[in-house]
Structures are given as structure tokens and as C-alpha cells.
Amino acid sequence: MTKRRDAAIQMFNVYKRYGAKGALVDISLAVYPNEFVFLTGPSGAGKTTLLKLLYLGEQASAGQILVDGMNLSRISRRRIPYFRRNLGIIFQDYKLIASRSVYYNIALVLEAAGETQRLIRKKVRYMLRSMDMEKKIDVLPPSLSGGEQQRIAVARAMIGRPKIILADEPTGSLDEASAGVIVGLLKDFHNRGGTVMVATHDSALIRSGSGRIFQLERGRLVSAA
Amino acid sequence: MALLMQRTFRDMRENRFLNLVTIATVALSILIVSAFSLFVVNANELLASWRRGVRMLVYLERGLSRNQELAVKRRLLKLPGVTGMQYVSREAALQQLKEEMPGQVALFTGLKENPLPDTFEIRLAPAATGSHAVLVALADRVAGIQGVDDVAYGQEWLGKFANVVNLLKLCGSAMGGLFMLAVVVIVANTVRLTLYARREEIEIMRLVGATDSFIHLPFYIQGMVQGALGGIAGVAILYLAYLYIVGGLGHGIPGTLFTPRFLSPVEYSGIIFGSVLVGWFGCYLSLKQLVRH
């Protein structure tokens, strides 16, 4: 019980249905603070759906989900933005704003949190320098390579100092070298005390880590090692 | 706040054409609404100035004794709205007529008898001339007094003019309402188009923890700025048109001492404020729809 109370992410008998079709069926799992876990399974197994439930991109059809101590079924619509500020979310398609500069894409998180312009400038520059991307500060995302875009997405996910990072196929469309950089950044975050959950079907990525693996098949959790 | 304004004006710059078209359309709507307001305000003032000049003429029956005339005078003075009167004898009236028509002396020399009646010229309180109905009721009461032959207040057409002004006021209000509705729809559509163009950006903002107010406020400010700029432009164009027309009139409307005035600061500020409010409301409608989806 103690372990469950302390978990960063907990799911109790969670279901997600789209009409009659069950996308997730009776999922129960726990991820503890400073864990680096993988969520794996073939395409259509429900990995993305599970992550969506964790950042309240969608609501569970049944069951209870606790993230960072917050019961997601009880959270009001108004509180969702504040809840999301404790998370960093990374997508396979990066989800960067194409018409805005690299700076704006990263600064947006801090602007939304009400930080001052001076502090935002300082933090964004520091983050980009640490990723060796400072020269790209005024560039629009479409003119960057896939690997660079994903680095910006990781920078955006980390700039708000979240406790948990949820990454959906973060290396899915990257070459090996770029994927290695992204994995390195996620490991850095983990080493600094963060919790990471990576949804992937990339076996090389899974082998590169040493964390627990949750395997999904047809919406069911078939193993947790 | 500075960041918010920066975001708002950056968005407006990026959608420059759409915003300019919206502001121009709002300006046109406000121009029409304020032109109607200006017309009604001046028509009302013209009407009021004419009404202030209304005199009621009470023609007495022929052959009344001095006592009978005094009795009529006493009864007239008791009527509400009558503030004073002047007696004009038929002789004085004929003399006055001769003086007013010096070129027509031949007309009067052939007269065997003075055709004009003795008259009381009544001065009326503003309340008695405030509406056509009150004036007609007073005239009826005067006509009913024994010894009174006829009543004239010369400007019966004032009532008709007042009716026309009232009709225009009604039309103006209806048109004003319709144009304001048009402004709401235009602003709502502009915001909707912008929202559609930026739907991905808005989704990303939500994912990184932006609140509704963080996302919506620039749109509200944009709607209000569009309303304000459109309102100011509309009133400014009307002012230029007013200067042009009044310049052409010289010393007022021909046949009167009345010079049309422009809307007072309170009136035009009210119109601009209304335009800002309408801009906000258009934005509110679009964003309400967005939140629902």
C-alpha cells in the first residue's frame, strides 16, 4: 500500500472504449518516482491511448488513474492546464508550431506558466546551449532536421522542470544517431531524478535502457517485467 | 500584460488582410449607425427649436364686447401651458399687415371693411409644445371657449415632421441593431477563421499547460481592438462628412437659424464603446463554440 501511495503513475482497472471497441482493457500498473519504464507492443496495441489517458488528452471509460498524486477522474476541466505543467510530453510527430521560431516553441511552456520574459529568455537560452542548439534559436522548425526537431520537442518537454516525462515513440522517425541523442537527453532527465515513460515498439531503444517494460497487446497488459 | 499585447498585435500583423477587412467593415457599419444617430439628434433639435417658436393665435368672434374679450382672456390664462398673451386688435393687425406688405398697398385701399378679427396671441410653455398631441388638445380646448371663432398655431406640419422623425428614429434603431448584429457576425467570423488557421497551435498550447484565458485573451483583445479601430474610423469619416456638409450650408439650414451640430463627446464615445463591446461579443461567441468542441 505504501508503494502505491508513493507511485508517480498508478492505474487501477482502467478501460478505454471507443464505441463497442475496447482500446484498453482492465489496465492496472504502477510507475514509481525516478523510474524509466517502457511501454511496448505492436501498432494498435493501445500505447498511445494509454499515454493520452495519463496526460488527460482523453478520459478513461472506467477505472482510476493517479498521476503525481492527482486522481484524474476527479480533476476539473479548469485544473487540467495546471496538472499538465507537471508533465513533459513528447510526440513522434514533434508537435512543434511550424510558424513560430524555436525560441517561441520552447518559451511557450514558460509563458503559459506566467514566467517573466527575462527569466524565460535566460532559461530557453540555457536549455538550447545544453543541447548544442543555441544557433537555431530563431529558426522555424520545418527548416530543421527530424532529429533537431525532436531535440526541440524534448527541450520544450523539459523546460518547465516537470516531474514526469511521457514520450510517445520519441525515436520513431529518427535515424540511429539522432535517436541516440534523444535517448541520452531522456536518460539525463532520469538521472536528475525524473520519471520517464516511453511508449515504443523500437526494440533497440528498449535494449538501450534498463527499466521495467510494460507490454501491451490488443489493449491488454500482458506482461510487466 | 506586455506579453499579452505583444502576442495580440503579432497575431493581428500576421493576419493583416483579414483584420483590415474586418476593421473596414466595422467602420462602415458604425458610419451608417452614427450617421443615423446624427440625423436623429439634429432632427430632434430642429424640431425642438421650431416648437419653441410656436405661437397660438386665437381669433375672436366679431362684435364681442370688452367684457366678453376679458372673459375669454381670463379663461385662456387658466389653461395649462399658457404663459402669457398679447391682444392684437383688428386695426393693429391690419396696420401690421400693411407694414409687412409695402408693395401691396393697392390691395388694402379698396377694402370697405377690415376683414381681420381681433386676436389673442398666446405664448406657450415648452411642455405645451413638447408633443403634437398636447398641442392639438390645447387648441381644441381653446376652440371650445365661448367667444373664440378659430384657433391657428400655424405649424401643424410640425406634428407631421415629428412623426417622420419618429419613424426615422424607429428605422434607425432597427437598422442600427441590424448593423451591430452584422459587426458581431463579422468579428465572430474573423476570430473563427483565425482559430481555424491556428487550431494546431492552440492544441499544442493546451498540451503544454496553457489555460483557456492564456489562449483566449489575445482573441478578446483582438476583437475589441477591431471594434475600437472600426468605431473610431467610422466616427472620423462621419465627422469629415459633417464638416463638408456644414461648410456647404454656411449659416445653417436655409430658412432657419439652425446649424446642425456633430455628436457630443458622450454620444460618439458611446458609439465607439458600443463598437468595442460588439467586437468583444463577436469574439465571445466564437470562443464559446471552440470551448464547446
Short mmCIF file of C-alpha atoms in Angstrom, two decimals:
data_model
loop_
_atom_site.label_atom_id
_atom_site.label_comp_id
_atom_site.label_asym_id
_atom_site.label_seq_id
_atom_site.Cartn_x
_atom_site.Cartn_y
_atom_site.Cartn_z
CA MET A 1 0.00 0.00 0.00
CA THR A 2 2.82 2.35 0.87
CA LYS A 3 4.40 1.78 -2.50
CA ARG A 4 1.11 2.51 -4.26
CA ARG A 5 0.65 5.81 -2.42
CA ASP A 6 4.13 6.90 -3.42
CA ALA A 7 3.87 5.89 -7.08
CA ALA A 8 4.26 8.62 -9.73
CA ILE A 9 1.73 6.91 -12.01
CA GLN A 10 -0.94 4.42 -10.96
CA MET A 11 -3.70 2.83 -12.99
CA PHE A 12 -6.43 0.71 -11.42
CA ASN A 13 -8.59 -1.45 -13.66
CA VAL A 14 -8.63 1.16 -16.40
CA TYR A 15 -10.76 0.71 -19.50
CA LYS A 16 -10.96 2.85 -22.59
CA ARG A 17 -13.65 2.13 -25.14
CA TYR A 18 -14.41 3.75 -28.48
CA GLY A 19 -17.99 2.70 -29.05
CA ALA A 20 -18.15 -1.03 -28.58
CA LYS A 21 -14.43 -1.46 -29.25
CA GLY A 22 -12.17 -1.70 -26.22
CA ALA A 23 -8.89 0.15 -26.84
CA LEU A 24 -7.64 -0.58 -23.32
CA VAL A 25 -8.95 -3.39 -21.16
CA ASP A 26 -8.51 -3.68 -17.40
CA ILE A 27 -5.11 -1.99 -17.14
CA SER A 28 -3.53 -1.83 -13.70
CA LEU A 29 0.06 -0.69 -13.29
CA ALA A 30 2.28 1.47 -11.13
CA VAL A 31 5.37 3.51 -12.06
CA TYR A 32 7.46 4.84 -9.19
CA PRO A 33 9.33 8.12 -8.96
CA ASN A 34 12.65 8.18 -10.79
CA GLU A 35 11.79 5.08 -12.80
CA PHE A 36 12.48 4.85 -16.53
CA VAL A 37 9.90 2.49 -17.96
CA PHE A 38 8.96 1.36 -21.44
CA LEU A 39 5.51 0.72 -22.75
CA THR A 40 5.76 -1.57 -25.70
CA GLY A 41 3.67 -3.63 -28.04
CA PRO A 42 2.73 -3.78 -31.70
CA SER A 43 1.00 -0.92 -33.52
CA GLY A 44 -2.59 -0.59 -32.36
CA ALA A 45 -1.89 -2.24 -29.01
CA GLY A 46 -3.03 0.88 -27.13
CA LYS A 47 0.31 2.54 -26.20
CA THR A 48 -0.66 6.00 -27.43
CA THR A 49 -4.14 5.70 -25.92
CA LEU A 50 -2.63 4.83 -22.56
CA LEU A 51 -0.35 7.88 -22.67
CA LYS A 52 -3.29 10.07 -23.71
CA LEU A 53 -5.16 8.95 -20.61
CA LEU A 54 -2.15 9.91 -18.49
CA TYR A 55 -1.97 13.49 -19.77
CA LEU A 56 -5.76 13.80 -19.98
CA GLY A 57 -5.80 14.01 -23.74
CA GLU A 58 -8.71 11.63 -23.25
CA GLN A 59 -10.77 10.41 -20.33
CA ALA A 60 -10.82 6.76 -19.22
CA SER A 61 -14.12 4.96 -19.72
CA ALA A 62 -13.73 3.19 -16.38
CA GLY A 63 -11.17 2.75 -13.63
CA GLN A 64 -8.99 5.16 -11.67
CA ILE A 65 -5.75 6.87 -12.70
CA LEU A 66 -3.44 8.72 -10.33
CA VAL A 67 -0.60 10.83 -11.71
CA ASP A 68 1.70 12.62 -9.29
CA GLY A 69 -0.89 12.03 -6.57
CA MET A 70 -3.78 13.53 -8.55
CA ASN A 71 -6.86 11.46 -9.28
CA LEU A 72 -7.53 12.21 -12.94
CA SER A 73 -11.19 11.24 -12.82
CA ARG A 74 -11.78 13.98 -10.26
CA ILE A 75 -9.77 16.74 -11.80
CA SER A 76 -11.88 19.67 -13.06
CA ARG A 77 -11.50 20.96 -16.61
CA ARG A 78 -10.11 24.20 -15.22
CA ARG A 79 -7.34 22.38 -13.32
CA ILE A 80 -6.12 20.36 -16.34
CA PRO A 81 -3.59 23.01 -17.56
CA TYR A 82 -2.02 23.20 -14.08
CA PHE A 83 -1.85 19.39 -13.94
CA ARG A 84 -0.15 19.25 -17.36
CA ARG A 85 2.56 21.65 -16.20
CA ASN A 86 3.89 18.79 -14.05
CA LEU A 87 4.31 16.68 -17.17
CA GLY A 88 6.58 16.87 -20.18
CA ILE A 89 5.04 15.31 -23.27
CA ILE A 90 6.99 14.23 -26.35
CA PHE A 91 5.31 13.11 -29.56
CA GLN A 92 6.53 11.12 -32.51
CA ASP A 93 5.44 13.94 -34.86
CA TYR A 94 7.12 16.51 -32.53
CA LYS A 95 4.06 18.76 -32.43
CA LEU A 96 6.06 21.95 -32.87
CA ILE A 97 4.37 25.12 -34.06
CA ALA A 98 5.66 25.40 -37.61
CA SER A 99 5.10 29.15 -37.97
CA ARG A 100 6.93 30.04 -34.76
CA SER A 101 10.63 30.12 -34.01
CA VAL A 102 12.47 27.51 -31.98
CA TYR A 103 12.65 30.07 -29.17
CA TYR A 104 8.89 30.64 -29.13
CA ASN A 105 8.14 26.90 -29.21
CA ILE A 106 10.17 26.32 -26.06
CA ALA A 107 9.28 29.61 -24.36
CA LEU A 108 5.56 28.88 -24.77
CA VAL A 109 5.62 26.49 -21.79
CA LEU A 110 7.06 29.17 -19.51
CA GLU A 111 4.85 31.92 -20.94
CA ALA A 112 1.79 29.78 -20.25
CA ALA A 113 3.04 29.28 -16.69
CA GLY A 114 3.30 33.05 -16.25
CA GLU A 115 7.11 33.35 -16.01
CA THR A 116 8.71 36.75 -16.67
CA GLN A 117 10.21 37.46 -20.10
CA ARG A 118 13.67 37.92 -18.62
CA LEU A 119 13.62 34.54 -16.90
CA ILE A 120 12.13 32.87 -19.97
CA ARG A 121 14.93 34.21 -22.18
CA LYS A 122 17.55 33.02 -19.72
CA LYS A 123 16.08 29.52 -19.32
CA VAL A 124 15.48 28.96 -23.02
CA ARG A 125 18.99 30.03 -23.96
CA TYR A 126 20.46 27.81 -21.25
CA MET A 127 18.39 24.82 -22.40
CA LEU A 128 19.33 25.31 -26.06
CA ARG A 129 23.01 25.73 -25.16
CA SER A 130 22.95 22.49 -23.17
CA MET A 131 21.57 20.74 -26.26
CA ASP A 132 24.01 22.45 -28.58
CA MET A 133 21.14 24.09 -30.43
CA GLU A 134 21.64 27.75 -29.50
CA LYS A 135 22.40 28.75 -33.06
CA LYS A 136 18.98 27.56 -34.13
CA ILE A 137 17.12 29.82 -31.70
CA ASP A 138 15.44 31.98 -34.38
CA VAL A 139 14.92 29.23 -36.92
CA LEU A 140 11.48 27.91 -37.86
CA PRO A 141 11.06 24.18 -37.06
CA PRO A 142 10.35 22.99 -40.63
CA SER A 143 13.86 24.03 -41.66
CA LEU A 144 15.40 21.70 -39.04
CA SER A 145 16.17 18.01 -39.48
CA GLY A 146 13.92 15.42 -37.80
CA GLY A 147 16.47 14.80 -35.07
CA GLU A 148 16.82 18.54 -34.39
CA GLN A 149 13.07 18.99 -34.26
CA GLN A 150 12.76 16.18 -31.75
CA ARG A 151 15.52 17.77 -29.65
CA ILE A 152 13.48 20.97 -29.59
CA ALA A 153 10.44 18.92 -28.57
CA VAL A 154 12.47 17.35 -25.75
CA ALA A 155 13.72 20.79 -24.71
CA ARG A 156 10.12 22.03 -24.61
CA ALA A 157 9.11 18.99 -22.52
CA MET A 158 11.91 19.62 -20.02
CA ILE A 159 11.98 23.43 -19.77
CA GLY A 160 9.19 23.58 -17.21
CA ARG A 161 11.09 21.16 -14.92
CA PRO A 162 8.33 18.53 -14.91
CA LYS A 163 8.37 15.54 -12.60
CA ILE A 164 7.30 13.09 -15.28
CA ILE A 165 8.03 12.81 -18.99
CA LEU A 166 5.68 10.87 -21.23
CA ALA A 167 7.22 10.12 -24.62
CA ASP A 168 5.23 8.59 -27.46
CA GLU A 169 7.58 6.92 -29.98
CA PRO A 170 10.19 9.67 -29.50
CA THR A 171 12.66 7.99 -31.87
CA GLY A 172 10.10 6.52 -34.25
CA SER A 173 11.02 8.66 -37.23
CA LEU A 174 14.70 9.29 -36.45
CA ASP A 175 17.93 7.75 -37.69
CA GLU A 176 20.12 5.85 -35.23
CA ALA A 177 22.39 8.78 -34.36
CA SER A 178 19.52 11.20 -33.73
CA ALA A 179 17.67 8.54 -31.74
CA GLY A 180 20.79 8.12 -29.60
CA VAL A 181 20.83 11.86 -28.82
CA ILE A 182 17.17 11.80 -27.77
CA VAL A 183 17.68 8.73 -25.58
CA GLY A 184 20.68 10.47 -24.00
CA LEU A 185 18.55 13.52 -23.16
CA LEU A 186 15.84 11.34 -21.61
CA LYS A 187 18.43 9.48 -19.57
CA ASP A 188 19.86 12.80 -18.35
CA PHE A 189 16.41 13.79 -17.18
CA HIS A 190 16.03 10.43 -15.45
CA ASN A 191 19.45 10.75 -13.81
CA ARG A 192 18.42 14.11 -12.38
CA GLY A 193 15.53 12.38 -10.57
CA GLY A 194 12.76 12.49 -13.18
CA THR A 195 10.30 9.75 -14.02
CA VAL A 196 10.12 8.69 -17.67
CA MET A 197 7.59 6.55 -19.50
CA VAL A 198 8.43 5.84 -23.13
CA ALA A 199 5.92 4.21 -25.43
CA THR A 200 7.79 2.47 -28.26
CA HIS A 201 7.97 -0.62 -30.40
CA ASP A 202 11.64 0.11 -31.15
CA SER A 203 13.48 -2.92 -29.66
CA ALA A 204 16.87 -1.17 -29.94
CA LEU A 205 15.58 1.68 -27.79
CA ILE A 206 14.24 -0.77 -25.20
CA ARG A 207 17.55 -2.64 -25.12
CA SER A 208 19.39 0.65 -24.53
CA GLY A 209 17.61 1.06 -21.19
CA SER A 210 17.44 -0.99 -18.07
CA GLY A 211 14.00 -0.03 -16.82
CA ARG A 212 10.86 -2.11 -16.46
CA ILE A 213 8.87 -2.97 -19.55
CA PHE A 214 5.08 -2.99 -19.77
CA GLN A 215 3.89 -4.95 -22.74
CA LEU A 216 0.51 -4.27 -24.29
CA GLU A 217 -1.34 -6.47 -26.75
CA ARG A 218 -4.77 -5.66 -28.14
CA GLY A 219 -5.36 -3.23 -25.30
CA ARG A 220 -4.42 -5.66 -22.53
CA LEU A 221 -1.33 -5.55 -20.35
CA VAL A 222 0.25 -8.93 -20.99
CA SER A 223 3.45 -8.55 -19.03
CA ALA A 224 5.24 -6.20 -16.68
CA ALA A 225 8.88 -7.06 -16.26
CA MET B 1 0.28 42.24 -19.83
CA ALA B 2 3.08 43.39 -22.16
CA LEU B 3 3.47 39.81 -23.35
CA LEU B 4 -0.25 39.55 -23.94
CA MET B 5 -0.35 42.73 -26.03
CA GLN B 6 2.73 41.56 -27.90
CA ARG B 7 1.01 38.26 -28.74
CA THR B 8 -2.21 40.04 -29.76
CA PHE B 9 -0.56 42.52 -32.12
CA ARG B 10 1.73 39.86 -33.57
CA ASP B 11 -1.36 37.78 -34.39
CA MET B 12 -3.05 40.81 -35.94
CA ARG B 13 0.05 41.58 -38.02
CA GLU B 14 0.20 38.01 -39.27
CA ASN B 15 -3.46 38.13 -40.34
CA ARG B 16 -3.16 41.71 -41.57
CA PHE B 17 -5.52 41.45 -44.54
CA LEU B 18 -8.27 39.68 -42.61
CA ASN B 19 -8.01 42.21 -39.80
CA LEU B 20 -8.05 45.20 -42.15
CA VAL B 21 -11.14 43.90 -43.94
CA THR B 22 -12.84 43.35 -40.58
CA ILE B 23 -11.94 46.83 -39.33
CA ALA B 24 -13.15 48.39 -42.61
CA THR B 25 -16.47 46.53 -42.40
CA VAL B 26 -16.93 47.51 -38.76
CA ALA B 27 -16.11 51.13 -39.73
CA LEU B 28 -18.74 51.08 -42.47
CA SER B 29 -21.38 49.68 -40.11
CA ILE B 30 -20.52 52.22 -37.44
CA LEU B 31 -20.58 55.01 -40.06
CA ILE B 32 -24.15 54.09 -41.01
CA VAL B 33 -25.29 53.74 -37.40
CA SER B 34 -23.67 57.01 -36.32
CA ALA B 35 -24.98 58.85 -39.41
CA PHE B 36 -28.49 57.83 -38.40
CA SER B 37 -27.81 58.93 -34.82
CA LEU B 38 -26.50 62.28 -36.07
CA PHE B 39 -29.57 62.79 -38.25
CA VAL B 40 -31.98 61.93 -35.43
CA VAL B 41 -30.14 64.12 -32.90
CA ASN B 42 -30.25 67.11 -35.24
CA ALA B 43 -33.82 66.48 -36.38
CA ASN B 44 -34.88 66.40 -32.71
CA GLU B 45 -33.08 69.65 -32.00
CA LEU B 46 -34.51 71.31 -35.09
CA LEU B 47 -37.97 70.15 -34.03
CA ALA B 48 -37.40 71.47 -30.50
CA SER B 49 -36.21 74.84 -31.82
CA TRP B 50 -39.27 75.12 -34.05
CA ARG B 51 -41.53 74.14 -31.19
CA ARG B 52 -40.03 76.82 -29.01
CA GLY B 53 -41.17 79.34 -31.61
CA VAL B 54 -44.77 78.12 -31.74
CA ARG B 55 -47.40 80.84 -31.02
CA MET B 56 -51.08 80.04 -30.86
CA LEU B 57 -53.34 82.60 -32.46
CA VAL B 58 -56.85 82.82 -31.03
CA TYR B 59 -59.24 84.62 -33.39
CA LEU B 60 -62.19 86.16 -31.61
CA GLU B 61 -65.72 86.30 -32.89
CA ARG B 62 -66.79 89.62 -34.31
CA GLY B 63 -68.69 92.07 -32.18
CA LEU B 64 -67.51 90.88 -28.76
CA SER B 65 -67.83 93.48 -26.02
CA ARG B 66 -64.77 94.47 -23.98
CA ASN B 67 -66.09 92.43 -21.07
CA GLN B 68 -66.57 89.37 -23.25
CA GLU B 69 -63.00 89.74 -24.53
CA LEU B 70 -61.72 89.94 -20.96
CA ALA B 71 -63.69 86.82 -20.08
CA VAL B 72 -62.03 84.96 -22.95
CA LYS B 73 -58.64 86.22 -21.77
CA ARG B 74 -59.28 85.03 -18.22
CA ARG B 75 -60.29 81.58 -19.42
CA LEU B 76 -57.26 81.38 -21.71
CA LEU B 77 -54.90 82.26 -18.88
CA LYS B 78 -56.32 79.44 -16.78
CA LEU B 79 -55.38 76.85 -19.39
CA PRO B 80 -52.28 74.75 -18.61
CA GLY B 81 -49.28 75.64 -20.74
CA VAL B 82 -50.37 79.23 -21.41
CA THR B 83 -47.69 81.53 -20.02
CA GLY B 84 -48.89 84.84 -21.39
CA MET B 85 -50.65 86.57 -24.22
CA GLN B 86 -50.87 89.70 -26.22
CA TYR B 87 -54.03 91.28 -27.51
CA VAL B 88 -53.86 92.38 -31.14
CA SER B 89 -56.83 94.43 -32.25
CA ARG B 90 -58.11 94.03 -35.80
CA GLU B 91 -56.97 97.60 -36.56
CA ALA B 92 -53.47 96.90 -35.28
CA ALA B 93 -53.39 93.65 -37.23
CA LEU B 94 -54.34 95.43 -40.46
CA GLN B 95 -51.75 98.13 -39.85
CA GLN B 96 -49.12 95.43 -39.21
CA LEU B 97 -50.11 93.66 -42.41
CA LYS B 98 -49.78 96.87 -44.40
CA GLU B 99 -46.32 97.43 -42.97
CA GLU B 100 -45.28 93.88 -43.80
CA MET B 101 -46.54 94.19 -47.38
CA PRO B 102 -45.47 97.69 -48.51
CA GLY B 103 -45.60 96.76 -52.18
CA GLN B 104 -49.23 95.68 -51.99
CA VAL B 105 -50.79 98.92 -50.68
CA ALA B 106 -53.34 98.89 -53.54
CA LEU B 107 -54.81 95.71 -52.12
CA PHE B 108 -55.75 97.46 -48.91
CA THR B 109 -57.02 100.74 -50.30
CA GLY B 110 -60.00 99.03 -51.91
CA LEU B 111 -61.18 97.48 -48.66
CA LYS B 112 -64.54 98.76 -47.44
CA GLU B 113 -64.21 96.97 -44.14
CA ASN B 114 -61.32 95.50 -42.11
CA PRO B 115 -61.61 91.71 -42.71
CA LEU B 116 -59.27 90.78 -39.88
CA PRO B 117 -60.54 89.63 -36.47
CA ASP B 118 -59.37 90.71 -33.01
CA THR B 119 -56.76 88.23 -31.83
CA PHE B 120 -55.04 86.92 -28.72
CA GLU B 121 -51.51 85.76 -29.46
CA ILE B 122 -50.74 83.13 -26.83
CA ARG B 123 -47.24 82.30 -25.62
CA LEU B 124 -46.84 78.65 -24.65
CA ALA B 125 -44.70 76.88 -22.09
CA PRO B 126 -42.19 74.35 -23.55
CA ALA B 127 -44.23 71.50 -22.01
CA ALA B 128 -47.24 72.51 -24.05
CA THR B 129 -45.27 72.33 -27.30
CA GLY B 130 -43.38 69.15 -26.39
CA SER B 131 -45.62 66.92 -28.46
CA HIS B 132 -48.06 67.35 -31.25
CA ALA B 133 -50.84 65.60 -29.31
CA VAL B 134 -50.57 68.07 -26.38
CA LEU B 135 -50.65 71.00 -28.77
CA VAL B 136 -53.75 69.66 -30.56
CA ALA B 137 -55.52 69.02 -27.23
CA LEU B 138 -54.78 72.57 -26.10
CA ALA B 139 -56.01 74.00 -29.40
CA ASP B 140 -59.26 72.02 -29.02
CA ARG B 141 -59.82 73.41 -25.54
CA VAL B 142 -59.14 76.94 -26.74
CA ALA B 143 -61.54 76.50 -29.64
CA GLY B 144 -64.23 75.40 -27.19
CA ILE B 145 -64.15 78.69 -25.26
CA GLN B 146 -67.14 80.86 -25.87
CA GLY B 147 -66.25 83.88 -27.99
CA VAL B 148 -63.42 82.13 -29.83
CA ASP B 149 -64.00 81.89 -33.55
CA ASP B 150 -60.94 79.95 -34.63
CA VAL B 151 -57.52 78.81 -33.47
CA ALA B 152 -54.35 78.60 -35.51
CA TYR B 153 -50.93 77.55 -34.49
CA GLY B 154 -49.51 77.91 -37.92
CA GLN B 155 -47.19 74.97 -37.81
CA GLU B 156 -49.47 71.95 -37.81
CA TRP B 157 -46.92 70.40 -40.14
CA LEU B 158 -44.66 70.22 -37.09
CA GLY B 159 -46.67 67.21 -35.99
CA LYS B 160 -46.21 65.56 -39.34
CA PHE B 161 -42.49 66.33 -39.27
CA ALA B 162 -42.29 64.91 -35.73
CA ASN B 163 -43.99 61.76 -36.96
CA VAL B 164 -41.49 61.44 -39.80
CA VAL B 165 -38.61 61.94 -37.35
CA ASN B 166 -40.09 59.31 -35.03
CA LEU B 167 -40.44 56.90 -37.93
CA LEU B 168 -36.85 57.52 -38.96
CA LYS B 169 -35.77 57.06 -35.34
CA LEU B 170 -37.50 53.70 -35.32
CA CYS B 171 -35.97 52.72 -38.68
CA GLY B 172 -32.59 53.97 -37.45
CA SER B 173 -32.81 51.89 -34.28
CA ALA B 174 -33.79 48.80 -36.26
CA MET B 175 -31.02 49.39 -38.81
CA GLY B 176 -28.55 50.17 -36.04
CA GLY B 177 -29.46 46.88 -34.38
CA LEU B 178 -29.03 45.01 -37.66
CA PHE B 179 -25.68 46.63 -38.38
CA MET B 180 -24.44 45.91 -34.88
CA LEU B 181 -25.53 42.31 -35.40
CA ALA B 182 -23.56 42.33 -38.65
CA VAL B 183 -20.49 43.56 -36.76
CA VAL B 184 -20.91 40.73 -34.23
CA VAL B 185 -21.09 38.18 -37.06
CA ILE B 186 -18.10 39.70 -38.89
CA VAL B 187 -15.88 39.75 -35.81
CA ALA B 188 -17.05 36.26 -34.84
CA ASN B 189 -16.15 35.00 -38.31
CA THR B 190 -12.73 36.65 -38.26
CA VAL B 191 -11.97 35.04 -34.93
CA ARG B 192 -13.32 31.71 -36.19
CA LEU B 193 -11.08 31.86 -39.26
CA THR B 194 -8.08 32.72 -37.11
CA LEU B 195 -8.92 29.91 -34.72
CA TYR B 196 -9.22 27.51 -37.62
CA ALA B 197 -5.87 28.62 -39.05
CA ARG B 198 -4.26 28.20 -35.65
CA ARG B 199 -6.02 25.08 -34.40
CA GLU B 200 -2.78 23.08 -34.20
CA GLU B 201 -1.04 25.83 -32.29
CA ILE B 202 -3.96 26.01 -29.86
CA GLU B 203 -3.89 22.24 -29.37
CA ILE B 204 -0.16 22.41 -28.61
CA MET B 205 -0.71 25.29 -26.19
CA ARG B 206 -3.23 23.17 -24.32
CA LEU B 207 -0.84 20.22 -24.20
CA VAL B 208 1.90 22.31 -22.63
CA GLY B 209 -0.37 23.60 -19.88
CA ALA B 210 -1.82 26.83 -21.25
CA THR B 211 -5.06 27.86 -19.58
CA ASP B 212 -8.15 28.89 -21.52
CA SER B 213 -7.61 32.51 -20.55
CA PHE B 214 -4.00 32.41 -21.82
CA ILE B 215 -5.29 31.13 -25.17
CA HIS B 216 -8.44 33.26 -25.36
CA LEU B 217 -7.31 36.66 -24.09
CA PRO B 218 -5.43 37.69 -27.27
CA PHE B 219 -8.55 36.89 -29.28
CA TYR B 220 -10.72 39.00 -26.97
CA ILE B 221 -8.28 41.90 -27.20
CA GLN B 222 -8.16 41.45 -30.97
CA GLY B 223 -11.97 41.62 -31.20
CA MET B 224 -12.06 44.71 -29.01
CA VAL B 225 -9.25 46.41 -30.94
CA GLN B 226 -11.07 45.67 -34.20
CA GLY B 227 -14.24 47.16 -32.67
CA ALA B 228 -12.39 50.22 -31.36
CA LEU B 229 -10.47 50.93 -34.58
CA GLY B 230 -13.57 50.33 -36.71
CA GLY B 231 -15.62 52.56 -34.39
CA ILE B 232 -13.07 55.38 -34.41
CA ALA B 233 -12.68 55.18 -38.20
CA GLY B 234 -16.48 55.21 -38.69
CA VAL B 235 -16.98 58.25 -36.43
CA ALA B 236 -13.98 60.04 -38.00
CA ILE B 237 -15.38 59.55 -41.52
CA LEU B 238 -18.74 60.84 -40.33
CA TYR B 239 -17.04 63.90 -38.82
CA LEU B 240 -15.29 64.68 -42.10
CA ALA B 241 -18.59 64.30 -43.96
CA TYR B 242 -20.25 66.57 -41.37
CA LEU B 243 -17.58 69.26 -41.80
CA TYR B 244 -18.03 69.08 -45.56
CA ILE B 245 -21.83 69.38 -45.38
CA VAL B 246 -21.88 72.12 -42.71
CA GLY B 247 -19.22 74.02 -44.68
CA GLY B 248 -21.59 73.92 -47.66
CA LEU B 249 -24.55 75.15 -45.60
CA GLY B 250 -22.76 78.30 -44.42
CA HIS B 251 -25.01 79.88 -41.77
CA GLY B 252 -27.29 76.99 -41.01
CA ILE B 253 -30.19 75.31 -42.74
CA PRO B 254 -31.82 77.76 -45.19
CA GLY B 255 -34.90 79.45 -43.73
CA THR B 256 -33.87 78.70 -40.16
CA LEU B 257 -31.26 79.83 -37.69
CA PHE B 258 -30.44 76.19 -37.02
CA THR B 259 -26.91 74.91 -37.62
CA PRO B 260 -26.56 71.12 -37.40
CA ARG B 261 -24.20 70.03 -34.66
CA PHE B 262 -21.92 67.00 -34.53
CA LEU B 263 -22.39 64.22 -31.99
CA SER B 264 -21.29 65.25 -28.50
CA PRO B 265 -18.20 63.57 -26.97
CA VAL B 266 -20.51 61.47 -24.79
CA GLU B 267 -22.53 60.38 -27.82
CA TYR B 268 -19.61 59.41 -30.06
CA SER B 269 -17.72 57.84 -27.16
CA GLY B 270 -20.85 55.79 -26.53
CA ILE B 271 -20.90 54.65 -30.17
CA ILE B 272 -17.20 53.69 -30.07
CA PHE B 273 -17.67 51.93 -26.74
CA GLY B 274 -20.64 50.07 -28.24
CA SER B 275 -18.43 49.02 -31.14
CA VAL B 276 -15.76 47.72 -28.72
CA LEU B 277 -18.42 45.82 -26.82
CA VAL B 278 -19.79 44.33 -30.02
CA GLY B 279 -16.25 43.26 -31.01
CA TRP B 280 -15.84 41.56 -27.66
CA PHE B 281 -19.22 39.84 -28.04
CA GLY B 282 -18.39 38.52 -31.53
CA CYS B 283 -15.22 37.04 -30.10
CA TYR B 284 -17.09 35.59 -27.14
CA LEU B 285 -19.49 33.75 -29.45
CA SER B 286 -16.67 32.15 -31.45
CA LEU B 287 -14.67 31.13 -28.40
CA LYS B 288 -17.73 29.73 -26.68
CA GLN B 289 -18.18 27.48 -29.67
CA LEU B 290 -14.50 26.48 -29.53
CA VAL B 291 -14.72 25.56 -25.84
CA ARG B 292 -17.86 23.50 -26.53
CA HIS B 293 -15.95 21.49 -29.15
#
